[in-house]
Coordinates of C-alpha atoms in Angstrom, one line a residue:
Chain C
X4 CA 35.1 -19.8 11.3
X5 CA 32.5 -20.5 8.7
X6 CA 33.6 -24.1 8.4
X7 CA 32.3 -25.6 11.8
X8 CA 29.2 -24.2 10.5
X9 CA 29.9 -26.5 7.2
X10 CA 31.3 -29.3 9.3
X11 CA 28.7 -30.4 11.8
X12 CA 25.4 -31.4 10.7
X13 CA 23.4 -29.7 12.7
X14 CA 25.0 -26.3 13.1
X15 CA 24.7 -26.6 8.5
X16 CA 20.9 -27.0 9.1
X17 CA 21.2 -23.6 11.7
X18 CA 22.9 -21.5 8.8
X19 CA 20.6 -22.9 6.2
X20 CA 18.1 -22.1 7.6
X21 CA 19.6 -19.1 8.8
X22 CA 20.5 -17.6 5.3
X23 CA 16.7 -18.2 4.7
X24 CA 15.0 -16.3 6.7
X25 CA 17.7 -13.5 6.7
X26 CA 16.8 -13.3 2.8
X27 CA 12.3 -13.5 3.4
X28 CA 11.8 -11.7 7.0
X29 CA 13.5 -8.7 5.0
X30 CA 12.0 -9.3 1.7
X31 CA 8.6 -9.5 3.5
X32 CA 9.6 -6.6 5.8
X33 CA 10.1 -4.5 3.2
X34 CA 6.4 -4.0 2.6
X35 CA 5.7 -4.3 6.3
X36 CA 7.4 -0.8 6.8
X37 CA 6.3 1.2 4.4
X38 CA 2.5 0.3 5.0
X39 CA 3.5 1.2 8.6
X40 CA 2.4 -2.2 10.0
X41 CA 5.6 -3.1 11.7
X42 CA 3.3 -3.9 15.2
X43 CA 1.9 -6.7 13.1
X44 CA 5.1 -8.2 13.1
X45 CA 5.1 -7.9 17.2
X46 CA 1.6 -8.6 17.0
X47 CA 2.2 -11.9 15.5
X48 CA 5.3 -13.2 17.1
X49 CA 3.3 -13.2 20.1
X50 CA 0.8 -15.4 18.7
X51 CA 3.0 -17.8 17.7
X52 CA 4.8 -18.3 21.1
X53 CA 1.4 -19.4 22.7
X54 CA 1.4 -21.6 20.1
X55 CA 4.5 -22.9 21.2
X56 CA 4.0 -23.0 24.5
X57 CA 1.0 -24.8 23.4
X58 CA 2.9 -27.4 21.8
X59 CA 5.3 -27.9 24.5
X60 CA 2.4 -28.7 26.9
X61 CA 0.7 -30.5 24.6
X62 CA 3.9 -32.7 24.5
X63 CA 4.7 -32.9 27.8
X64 CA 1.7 -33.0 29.0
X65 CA 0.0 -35.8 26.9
X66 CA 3.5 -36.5 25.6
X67 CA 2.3 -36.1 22.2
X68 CA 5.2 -35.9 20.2
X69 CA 3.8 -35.1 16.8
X70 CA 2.5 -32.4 17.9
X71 CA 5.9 -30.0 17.6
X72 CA 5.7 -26.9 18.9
X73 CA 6.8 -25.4 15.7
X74 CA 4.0 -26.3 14.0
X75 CA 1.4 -25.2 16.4
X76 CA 3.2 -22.3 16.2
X77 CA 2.8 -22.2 12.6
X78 CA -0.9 -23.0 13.3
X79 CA -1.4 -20.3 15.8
X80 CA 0.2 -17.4 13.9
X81 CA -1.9 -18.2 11.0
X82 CA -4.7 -18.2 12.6
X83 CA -3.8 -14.5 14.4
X84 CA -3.2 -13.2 11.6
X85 CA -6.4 -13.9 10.2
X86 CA -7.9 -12.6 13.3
X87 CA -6.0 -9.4 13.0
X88 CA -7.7 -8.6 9.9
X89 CA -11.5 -9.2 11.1
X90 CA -10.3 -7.2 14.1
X91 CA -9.4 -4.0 11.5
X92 CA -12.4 -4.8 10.0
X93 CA -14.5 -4.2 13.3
X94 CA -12.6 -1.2 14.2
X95 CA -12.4 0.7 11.1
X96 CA -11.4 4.0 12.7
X97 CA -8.8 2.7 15.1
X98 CA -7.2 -0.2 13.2
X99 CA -4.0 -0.3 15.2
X100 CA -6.5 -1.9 18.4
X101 CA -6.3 -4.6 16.7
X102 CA -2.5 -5.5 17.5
X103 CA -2.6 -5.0 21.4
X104 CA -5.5 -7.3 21.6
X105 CA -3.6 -10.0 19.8
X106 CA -0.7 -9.3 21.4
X107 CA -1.9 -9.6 24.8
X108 CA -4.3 -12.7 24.0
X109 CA -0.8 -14.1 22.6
X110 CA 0.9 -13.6 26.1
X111 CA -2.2 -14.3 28.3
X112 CA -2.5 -17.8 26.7
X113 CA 1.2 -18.1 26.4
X114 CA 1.2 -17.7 29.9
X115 CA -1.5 -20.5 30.8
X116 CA 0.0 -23.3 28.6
X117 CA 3.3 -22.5 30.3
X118 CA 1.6 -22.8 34.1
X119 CA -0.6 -25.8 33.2
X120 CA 2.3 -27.8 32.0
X121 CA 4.0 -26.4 35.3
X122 CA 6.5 -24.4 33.6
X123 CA 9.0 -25.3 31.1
X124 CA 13.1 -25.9 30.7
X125 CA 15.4 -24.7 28.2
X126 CA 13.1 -25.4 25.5
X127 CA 11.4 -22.7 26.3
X128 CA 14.3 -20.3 26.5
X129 CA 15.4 -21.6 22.8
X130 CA 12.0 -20.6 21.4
X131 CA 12.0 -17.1 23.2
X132 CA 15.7 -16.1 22.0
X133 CA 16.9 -18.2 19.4
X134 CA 19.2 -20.9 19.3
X135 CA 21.8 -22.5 17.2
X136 CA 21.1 -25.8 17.8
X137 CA 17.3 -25.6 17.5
X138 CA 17.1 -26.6 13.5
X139 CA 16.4 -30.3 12.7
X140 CA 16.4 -32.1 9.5
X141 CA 12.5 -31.7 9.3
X142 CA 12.5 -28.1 10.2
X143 CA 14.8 -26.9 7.4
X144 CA 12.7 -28.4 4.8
X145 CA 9.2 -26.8 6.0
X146 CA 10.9 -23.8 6.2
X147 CA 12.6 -24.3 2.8
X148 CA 9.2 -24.8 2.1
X149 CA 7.9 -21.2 3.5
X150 CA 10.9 -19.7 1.5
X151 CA 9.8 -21.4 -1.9
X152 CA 6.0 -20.1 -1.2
X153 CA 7.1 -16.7 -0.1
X154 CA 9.4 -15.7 -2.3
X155 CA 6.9 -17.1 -5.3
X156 CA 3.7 -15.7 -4.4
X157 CA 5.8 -11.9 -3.6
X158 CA 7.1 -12.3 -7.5
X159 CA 4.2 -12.9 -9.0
X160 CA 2.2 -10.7 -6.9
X161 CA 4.6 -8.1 -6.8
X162 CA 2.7 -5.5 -9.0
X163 CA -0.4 -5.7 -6.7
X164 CA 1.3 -5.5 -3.3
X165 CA 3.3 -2.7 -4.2
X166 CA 0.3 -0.5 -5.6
X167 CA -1.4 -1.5 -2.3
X168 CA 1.4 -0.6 -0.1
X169 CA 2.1 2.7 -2.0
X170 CA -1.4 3.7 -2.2
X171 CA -4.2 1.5 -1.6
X172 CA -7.2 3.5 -2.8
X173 CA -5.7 4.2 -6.2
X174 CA -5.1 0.0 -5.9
X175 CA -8.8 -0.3 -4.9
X176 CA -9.9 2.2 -8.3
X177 CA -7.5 0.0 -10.7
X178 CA -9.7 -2.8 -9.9
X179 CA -7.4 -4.7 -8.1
X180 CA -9.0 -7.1 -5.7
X181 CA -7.3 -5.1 -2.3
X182 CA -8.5 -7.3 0.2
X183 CA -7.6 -10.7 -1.4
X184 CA -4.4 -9.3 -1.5
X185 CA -3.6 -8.0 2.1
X186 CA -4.9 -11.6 3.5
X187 CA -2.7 -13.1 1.6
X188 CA 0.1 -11.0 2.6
X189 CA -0.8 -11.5 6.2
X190 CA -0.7 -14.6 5.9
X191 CA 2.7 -15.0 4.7
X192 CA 3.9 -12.4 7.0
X193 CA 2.6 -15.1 9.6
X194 CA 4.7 -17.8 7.7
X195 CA 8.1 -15.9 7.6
X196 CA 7.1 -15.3 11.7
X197 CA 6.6 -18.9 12.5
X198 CA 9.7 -19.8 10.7
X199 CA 12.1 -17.2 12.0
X200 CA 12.0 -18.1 15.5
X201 CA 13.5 -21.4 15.4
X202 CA 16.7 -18.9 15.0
X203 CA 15.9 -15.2 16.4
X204 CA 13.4 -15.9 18.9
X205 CA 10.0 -15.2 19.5
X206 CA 11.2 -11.9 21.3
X207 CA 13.1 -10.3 18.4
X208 CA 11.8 -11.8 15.1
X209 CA 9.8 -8.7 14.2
X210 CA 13.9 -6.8 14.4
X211 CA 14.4 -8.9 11.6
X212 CA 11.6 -7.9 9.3
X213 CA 11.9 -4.2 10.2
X214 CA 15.4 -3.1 11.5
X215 CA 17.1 -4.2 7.9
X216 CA 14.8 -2.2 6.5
X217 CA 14.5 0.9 8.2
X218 CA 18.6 0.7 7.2
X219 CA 17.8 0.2 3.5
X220 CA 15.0 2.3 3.3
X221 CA 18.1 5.4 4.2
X222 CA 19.9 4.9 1.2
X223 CA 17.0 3.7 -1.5
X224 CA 16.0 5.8 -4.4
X225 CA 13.6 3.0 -5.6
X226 CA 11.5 -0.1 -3.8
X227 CA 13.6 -2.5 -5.9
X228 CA 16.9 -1.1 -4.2
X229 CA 15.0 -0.8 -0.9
X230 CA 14.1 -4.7 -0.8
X231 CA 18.2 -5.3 -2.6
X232 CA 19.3 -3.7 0.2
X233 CA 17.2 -4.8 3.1
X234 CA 18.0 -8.2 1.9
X235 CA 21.4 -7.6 1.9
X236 CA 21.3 -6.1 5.5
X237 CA 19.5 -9.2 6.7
X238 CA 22.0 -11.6 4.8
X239 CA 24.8 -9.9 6.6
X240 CA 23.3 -9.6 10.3
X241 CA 22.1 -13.5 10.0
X242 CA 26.0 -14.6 9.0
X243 CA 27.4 -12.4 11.5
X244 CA 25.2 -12.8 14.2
X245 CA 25.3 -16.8 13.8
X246 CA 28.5 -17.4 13.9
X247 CA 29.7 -14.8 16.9
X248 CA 26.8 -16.1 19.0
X249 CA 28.5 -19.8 18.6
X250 CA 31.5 -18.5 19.3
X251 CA 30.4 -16.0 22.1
X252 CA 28.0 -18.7 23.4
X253 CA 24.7 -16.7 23.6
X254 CA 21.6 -16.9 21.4
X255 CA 21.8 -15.9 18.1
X256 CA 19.0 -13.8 18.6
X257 CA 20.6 -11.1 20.8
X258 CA 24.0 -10.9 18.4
X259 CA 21.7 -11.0 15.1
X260 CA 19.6 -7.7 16.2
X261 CA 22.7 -6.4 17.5
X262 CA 23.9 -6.8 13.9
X263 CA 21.3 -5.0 12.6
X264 CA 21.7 -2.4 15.0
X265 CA 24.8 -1.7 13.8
X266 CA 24.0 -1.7 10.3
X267 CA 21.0 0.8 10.9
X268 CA 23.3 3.2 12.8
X269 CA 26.1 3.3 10.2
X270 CA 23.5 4.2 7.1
X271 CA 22.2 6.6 9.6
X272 CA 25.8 8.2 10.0
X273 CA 26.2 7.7 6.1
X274 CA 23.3 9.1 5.0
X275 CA 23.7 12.7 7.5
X276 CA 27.0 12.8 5.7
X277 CA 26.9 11.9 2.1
X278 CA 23.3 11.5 -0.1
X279 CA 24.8 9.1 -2.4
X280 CA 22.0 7.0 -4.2
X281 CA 18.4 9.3 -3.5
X282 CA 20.4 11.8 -5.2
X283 CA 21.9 10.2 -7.7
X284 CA 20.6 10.2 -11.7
Chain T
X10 CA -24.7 9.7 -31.6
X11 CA -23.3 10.7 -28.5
X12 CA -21.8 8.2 -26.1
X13 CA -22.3 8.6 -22.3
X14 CA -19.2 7.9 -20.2
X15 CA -20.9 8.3 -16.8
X16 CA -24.5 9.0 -16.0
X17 CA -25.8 8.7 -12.5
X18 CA -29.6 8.4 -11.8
X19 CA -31.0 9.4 -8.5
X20 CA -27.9 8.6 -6.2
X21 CA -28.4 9.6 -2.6
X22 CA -25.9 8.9 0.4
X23 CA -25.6 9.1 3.6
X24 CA -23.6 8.5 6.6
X25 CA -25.4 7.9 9.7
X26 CA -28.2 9.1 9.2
X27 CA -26.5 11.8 7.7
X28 CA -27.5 13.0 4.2
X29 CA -24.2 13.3 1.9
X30 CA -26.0 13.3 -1.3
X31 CA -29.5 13.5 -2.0
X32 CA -31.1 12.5 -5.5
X33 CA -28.1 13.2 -7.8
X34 CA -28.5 13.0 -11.8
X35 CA -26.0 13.7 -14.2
X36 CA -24.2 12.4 -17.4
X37 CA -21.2 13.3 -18.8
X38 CA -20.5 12.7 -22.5
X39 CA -17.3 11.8 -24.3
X40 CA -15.7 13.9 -24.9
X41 CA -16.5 16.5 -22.7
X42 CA -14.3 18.4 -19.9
X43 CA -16.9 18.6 -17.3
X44 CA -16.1 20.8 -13.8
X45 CA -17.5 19.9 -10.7
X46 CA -17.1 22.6 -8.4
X47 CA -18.6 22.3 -4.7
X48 CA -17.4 24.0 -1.2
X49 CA -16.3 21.7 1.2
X50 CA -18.7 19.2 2.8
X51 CA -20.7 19.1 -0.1
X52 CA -20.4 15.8 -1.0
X53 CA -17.6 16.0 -3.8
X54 CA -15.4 13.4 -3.4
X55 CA -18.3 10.9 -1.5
X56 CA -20.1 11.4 -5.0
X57 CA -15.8 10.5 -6.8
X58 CA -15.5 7.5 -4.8
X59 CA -19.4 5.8 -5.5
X60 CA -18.3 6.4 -9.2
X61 CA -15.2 4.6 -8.7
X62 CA -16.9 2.0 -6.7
X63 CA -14.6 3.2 -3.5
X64 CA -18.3 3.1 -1.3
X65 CA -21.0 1.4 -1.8
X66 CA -24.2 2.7 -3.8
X67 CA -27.4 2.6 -1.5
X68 CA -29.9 4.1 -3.2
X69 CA -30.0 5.1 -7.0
X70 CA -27.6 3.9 -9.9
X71 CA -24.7 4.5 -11.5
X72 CA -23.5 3.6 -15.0
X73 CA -20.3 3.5 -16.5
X74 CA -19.5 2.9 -20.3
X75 CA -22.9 1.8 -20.5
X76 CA -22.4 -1.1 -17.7
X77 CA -24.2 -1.2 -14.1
X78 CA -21.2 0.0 -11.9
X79 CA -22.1 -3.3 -10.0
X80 CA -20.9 -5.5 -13.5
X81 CA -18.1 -2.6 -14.9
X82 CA -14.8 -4.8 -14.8
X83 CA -13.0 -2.4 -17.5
X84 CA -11.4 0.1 -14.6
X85 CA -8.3 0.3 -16.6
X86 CA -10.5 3.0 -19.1
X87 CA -10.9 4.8 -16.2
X88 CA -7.8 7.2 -15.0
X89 CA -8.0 8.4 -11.0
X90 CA -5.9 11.5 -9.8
X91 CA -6.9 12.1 -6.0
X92 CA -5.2 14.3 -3.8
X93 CA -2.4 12.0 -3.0
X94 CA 0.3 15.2 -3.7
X95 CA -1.0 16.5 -0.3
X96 CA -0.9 13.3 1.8
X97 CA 1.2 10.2 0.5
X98 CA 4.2 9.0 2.5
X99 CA 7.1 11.3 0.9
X100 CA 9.7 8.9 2.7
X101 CA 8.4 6.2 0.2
X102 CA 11.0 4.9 -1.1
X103 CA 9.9 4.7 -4.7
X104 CA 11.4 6.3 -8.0
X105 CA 8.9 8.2 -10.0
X106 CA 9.2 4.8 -13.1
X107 CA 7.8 2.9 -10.3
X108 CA 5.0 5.1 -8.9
X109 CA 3.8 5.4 -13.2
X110 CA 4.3 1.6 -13.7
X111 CA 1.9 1.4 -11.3
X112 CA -1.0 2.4 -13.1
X113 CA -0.5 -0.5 -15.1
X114 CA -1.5 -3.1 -12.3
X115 CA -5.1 -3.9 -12.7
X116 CA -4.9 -3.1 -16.8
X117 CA -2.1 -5.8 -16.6
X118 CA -4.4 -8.4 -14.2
X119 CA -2.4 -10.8 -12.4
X120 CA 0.1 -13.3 -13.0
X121 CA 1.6 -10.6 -15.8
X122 CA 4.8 -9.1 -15.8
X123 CA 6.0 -5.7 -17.7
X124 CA 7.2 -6.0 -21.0
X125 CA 9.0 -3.6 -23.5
X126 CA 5.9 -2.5 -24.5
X127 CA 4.6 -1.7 -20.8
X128 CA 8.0 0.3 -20.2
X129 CA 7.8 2.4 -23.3
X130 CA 4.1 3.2 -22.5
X131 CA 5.7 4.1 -18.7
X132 CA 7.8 6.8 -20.6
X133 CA 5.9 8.0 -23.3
X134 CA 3.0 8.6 -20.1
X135 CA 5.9 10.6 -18.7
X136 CA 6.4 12.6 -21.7
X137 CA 2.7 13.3 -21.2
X138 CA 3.0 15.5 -18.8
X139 CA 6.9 16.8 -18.9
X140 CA 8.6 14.6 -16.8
X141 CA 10.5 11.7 -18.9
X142 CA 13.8 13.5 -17.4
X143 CA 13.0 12.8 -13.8
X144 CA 11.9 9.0 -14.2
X145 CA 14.9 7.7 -11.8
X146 CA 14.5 10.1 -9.0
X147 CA 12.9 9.4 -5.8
X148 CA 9.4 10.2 -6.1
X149 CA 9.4 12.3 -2.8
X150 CA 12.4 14.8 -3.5
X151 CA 10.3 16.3 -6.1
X152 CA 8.0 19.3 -5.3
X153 CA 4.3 19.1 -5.0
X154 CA 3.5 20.4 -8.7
X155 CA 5.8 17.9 -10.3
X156 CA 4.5 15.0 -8.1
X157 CA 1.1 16.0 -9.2
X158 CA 2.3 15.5 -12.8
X159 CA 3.9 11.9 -11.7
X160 CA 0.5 11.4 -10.6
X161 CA -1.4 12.4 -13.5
X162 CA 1.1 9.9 -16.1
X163 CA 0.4 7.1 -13.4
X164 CA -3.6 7.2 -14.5
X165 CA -2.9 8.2 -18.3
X166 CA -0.2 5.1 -18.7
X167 CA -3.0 2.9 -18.8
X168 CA -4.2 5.1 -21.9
X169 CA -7.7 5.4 -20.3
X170 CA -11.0 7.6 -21.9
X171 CA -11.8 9.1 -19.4
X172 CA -10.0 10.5 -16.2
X173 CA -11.6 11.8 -12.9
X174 CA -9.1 14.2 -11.2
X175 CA -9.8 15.0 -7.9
X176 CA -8.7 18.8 -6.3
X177 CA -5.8 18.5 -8.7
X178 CA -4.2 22.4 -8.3
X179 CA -4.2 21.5 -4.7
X180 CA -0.5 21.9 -3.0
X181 CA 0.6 23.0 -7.0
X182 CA 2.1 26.5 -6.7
X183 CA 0.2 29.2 -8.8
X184 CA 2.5 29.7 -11.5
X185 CA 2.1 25.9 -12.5
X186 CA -1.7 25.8 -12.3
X187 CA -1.9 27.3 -15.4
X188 CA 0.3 25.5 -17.4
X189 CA -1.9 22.6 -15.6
X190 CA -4.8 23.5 -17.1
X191 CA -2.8 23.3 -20.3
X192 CA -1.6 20.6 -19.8
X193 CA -5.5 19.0 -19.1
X194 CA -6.9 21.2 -22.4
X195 CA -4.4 19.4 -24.5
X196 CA -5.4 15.8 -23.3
X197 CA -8.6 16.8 -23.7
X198 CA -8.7 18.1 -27.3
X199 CA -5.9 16.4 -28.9
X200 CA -6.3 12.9 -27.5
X201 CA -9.9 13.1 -26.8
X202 CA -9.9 12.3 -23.4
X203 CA -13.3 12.7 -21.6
X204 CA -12.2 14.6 -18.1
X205 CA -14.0 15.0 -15.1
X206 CA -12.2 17.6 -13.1
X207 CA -13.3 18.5 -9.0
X208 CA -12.7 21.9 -7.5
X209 CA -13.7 23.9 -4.8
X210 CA -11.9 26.9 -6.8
X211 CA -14.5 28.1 -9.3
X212 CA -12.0 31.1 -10.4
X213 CA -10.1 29.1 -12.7
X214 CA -12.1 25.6 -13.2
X215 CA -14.6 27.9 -15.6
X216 CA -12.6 29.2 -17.7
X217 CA -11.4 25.7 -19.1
X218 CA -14.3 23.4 -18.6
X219 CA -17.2 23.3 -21.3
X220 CA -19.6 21.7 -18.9
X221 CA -20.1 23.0 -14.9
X222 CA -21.8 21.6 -12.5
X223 CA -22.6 22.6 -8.8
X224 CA -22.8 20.5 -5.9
X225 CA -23.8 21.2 -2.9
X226 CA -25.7 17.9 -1.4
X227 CA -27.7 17.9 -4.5
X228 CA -26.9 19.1 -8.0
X229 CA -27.9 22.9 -8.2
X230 CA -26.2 23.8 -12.0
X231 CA -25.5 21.8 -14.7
X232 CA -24.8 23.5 -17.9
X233 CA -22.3 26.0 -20.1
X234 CA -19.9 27.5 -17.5
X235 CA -20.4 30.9 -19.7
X236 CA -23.9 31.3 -18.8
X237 CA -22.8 30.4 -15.4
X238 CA -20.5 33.3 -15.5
X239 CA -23.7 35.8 -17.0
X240 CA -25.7 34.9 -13.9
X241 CA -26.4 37.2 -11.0
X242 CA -24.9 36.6 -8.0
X243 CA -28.4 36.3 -6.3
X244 CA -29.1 33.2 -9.3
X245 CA -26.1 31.9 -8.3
X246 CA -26.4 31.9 -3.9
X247 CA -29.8 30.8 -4.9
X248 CA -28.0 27.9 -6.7
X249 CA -25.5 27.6 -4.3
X250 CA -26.9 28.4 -0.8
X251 CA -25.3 31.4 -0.9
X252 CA -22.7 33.8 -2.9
X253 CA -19.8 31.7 -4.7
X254 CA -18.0 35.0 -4.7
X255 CA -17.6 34.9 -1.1
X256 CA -16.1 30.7 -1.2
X257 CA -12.5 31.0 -0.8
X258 CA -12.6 27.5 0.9
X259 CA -9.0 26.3 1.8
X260 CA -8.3 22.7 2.2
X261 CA -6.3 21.8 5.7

């Protein structure tokens, strides 16, 4: 089954790119959960779709063609994320505002770029639920690219992300710079968005980041076990969910979360029955 | 000579217009085992988190090992225990070598990894305080006392010189507060660690410290907690506001 994957070009960039972001959304996701920000996630993926649609007018519009819709989405989720945080900022004692207001700016200007370039065609559809077909050439290199800076920046930052995630005022009294930090994470957060639609869609990126781990986060004793795991779960949905939604002919999207679903409900089952690995040592 | 750990110099606060702290002057030597006991509302931990630079000063000064708090980089000398047994995420999924590691973070900076060194500090941290036994398990299957002591190794592992502990006892069943206090007399005299321990619960806080101070807005004792104890009750409420005897303050 996997071979067809191997064989034709395009459908290789597609699990690439694929096995990617099944290993960062999680990775990234992990620390998304347990600060309890998974709306960011929604918050974000939002963002980026009006920065697609922004794209896709732009280039059908003015038939700009440089100007892909992935990376004004790129562009756009950056810059919401940014906005996010100065949003928190404003309202310190009802931070979670901040994500409806992005959410729904996301959609409202979604919604205009769509109108003013009088609606769009399948493109659209791809961007909203995935697609196997959506990857080229250029694509899997800028989002080998996110991968490479992700996965860099979370080892050598790992220390400090963790202490803030666990308990940011004991990270603020270490000395460690908390607010340098969470930007940054944001901002990557924004990066793994961007890149994980070309494949799951605008609509169900953010099941990527958390379903995978509210699965590992059942079973883990430790944070190291909890991202092993999440990764794991992600790995597994991705493969699975590819290569039935070729075969099945719908967007990967929908069998990917479905995937996960799945996964989530058997360590649920698991964990009501046996308490192997909290327990254990 | 003696050396001063902390001295603050006319500190006042407020939020909104609303006085938290007015004129506050202390010191605290090394050494020492100093007890800050206050009711609730009285400004206790708004005064913990200017000294660890949590808010920002507006009026007065603090200094820390000698420095301006404004120019203190060193925070790894200073060890935090807040109240976190009450109110962190039990479902954190987090084994109790990771929560201690921790504390190594801003001692580390960035860009550093742990190294034999750092991981044998980790344990001997959990010696400290009894728990080397439990460093695999999941941080929240332990009870409140023992996550307490998880907490305390997390702010001695990066071996500071003086440790603030805030409402420590609190969610720590009876029997174990005692051996707590033990646990605190021993850092205290046998690896000279300078403590500054916050209570509402004068009962037991006097009997260990050999410095008390009172806070209630403003500082209304600061001296030996034995000549605390000799005073009236009317000195004290006169101290206080009114009769310490009568402050059985629970936190919610």
């Amino acid at each position: 089954m996997i071979e067809t994957f191997l064989e034709f070009p395009f459908l290789r960039n597609t699990l690439y790119t694929g096995l990617m972001i099944g290993f960062i959304a999680p990775l990234l996701g992990t620390f998304i959960v347990v600060r309890r920000l998974s709306f960011i996630a929604d918050g974000l993926s939002h963002v980026t779709l009006s920065g697609v649609a922004f794209g896709l007018m732009m280039q059908k519009k003015f038939a700009l063609l440089m100007i892909s819709p992935f990376y004004t989405g790129i562009a756009f989720a950056v810059i919401g994320a940014i906005f996010i945080e100065y949003l928190r900022g404003i309202y310190k004692a009802f931070q979670e505002i901040a994500i409806p207001i992005i959410l729904s700016v996301g959609v409202g200007l979604s919604v205009i770029f769509i109108s003013l370039a009088d609606g769009f065609n399948t493109n659209l559809f791809a961007y909203l639920f995935g697609s196997v077909a959506a990857v080229s050439r250029t694509d899997l290199y800028i989002i080998l690219m996110i991968s490479v800076i992700v996965v860099a920046i979370v080892v050598f930052f790992y220390k400090e992300l963790f202490a803030l995630a666990f308990d940011e005022e004991f990270a603020r009294a270490s000395g460690i710079r908390t607010k340098t930090i969470h930007i940054l994470f944001i901002v990557l957060t924004a990066l793994v968005i961007s890149a994980s639609i070309r494949i799951v869609g605008v609509l169900l990126v953010s099941a990527l980041m958390t379903l995978p781990v509210a699965a590992s986060i059942r079973i883990s004793r430790s944070f190291k076990q909890a991202i092993f795991f999440s990764i794991l779960f992600g790995e597994a949905a991705v493969l699975i969910g590819l290569i039935s939604g070729y075969y099945l002919e719908i967007p990967p999207g929908g069998t990917i979360v479905m995937t996960e679903a799945l996964i989530l409900l058997g360590t649920i089952i698991f964990n009501k029955h046996i308490h192997f690995l909290k327990t254990r040592g | 000579m003696t050396e001063n750990i902390l001295s603050v110099e006319h500190l006042s606060f407020q939020y909104d217009e609303q006085p938290v702290l007015k004129d506050i002057n202390l010191s605290i030597q090394k050494g020492e085992f100093a007890g800050l006991i206050g009711p609730n509302g009285s400004g206790k931990t708004t005064l913990i988190k200017l000294i660890l630079g949590l808010e920002k000063i507006q009026t007065g000064q603090i200094h820390l090992f000698g420095t301006p708090l404004e120019k203190f980089k060193q925070w790894h000398k200073i060890g935090f225990v807040s109240q976190k047994a009450n109110t962190f995420n039990r479902g954190f999924p987090a084994t109790v070598y990771e929560t201690v590691a921790m504390g190594l973070t801003g001692k580390l900076g960035y860009f550093r990894f742990l190294k034999k060194k750092d991981q044998a500090n980790v344990y001997e941290a959990l010696s400290n305080v009894g728990m080397e036994k439990f460093a695999e398990r999941n941080i929240g299957d332990l009870s409140g006392g023992q996550q307490q002591r998880v907490f305390i190794a997390r702010a001695l592992v990066s071996s500071p010189e003086f440790l603030i502990l805030d409402e420590p006892t609190v969610g720590v069943d009876t029997d174990n507060v005692e051996r707590f206090y033990k646990m605190l007399a021993d850092l205290n005299q046998n690896q000279g660690i300078t403590l500054l321990l916050i209570s509402h619960d004068i009962g037991s806080i006097t009997t260990h410290v050999t410095d008390l101070l009172c806070l209630n807005k403003t500082i209304h004792y600061h001296g030996n907690p034995n000549n605390y104890q000799n005073m009236t009750d009317e000195q004290k409420s006169q101290f206080y506001g009114h009769s310490m005897n009568t402050v059985t303050h629970h936190h919610s």
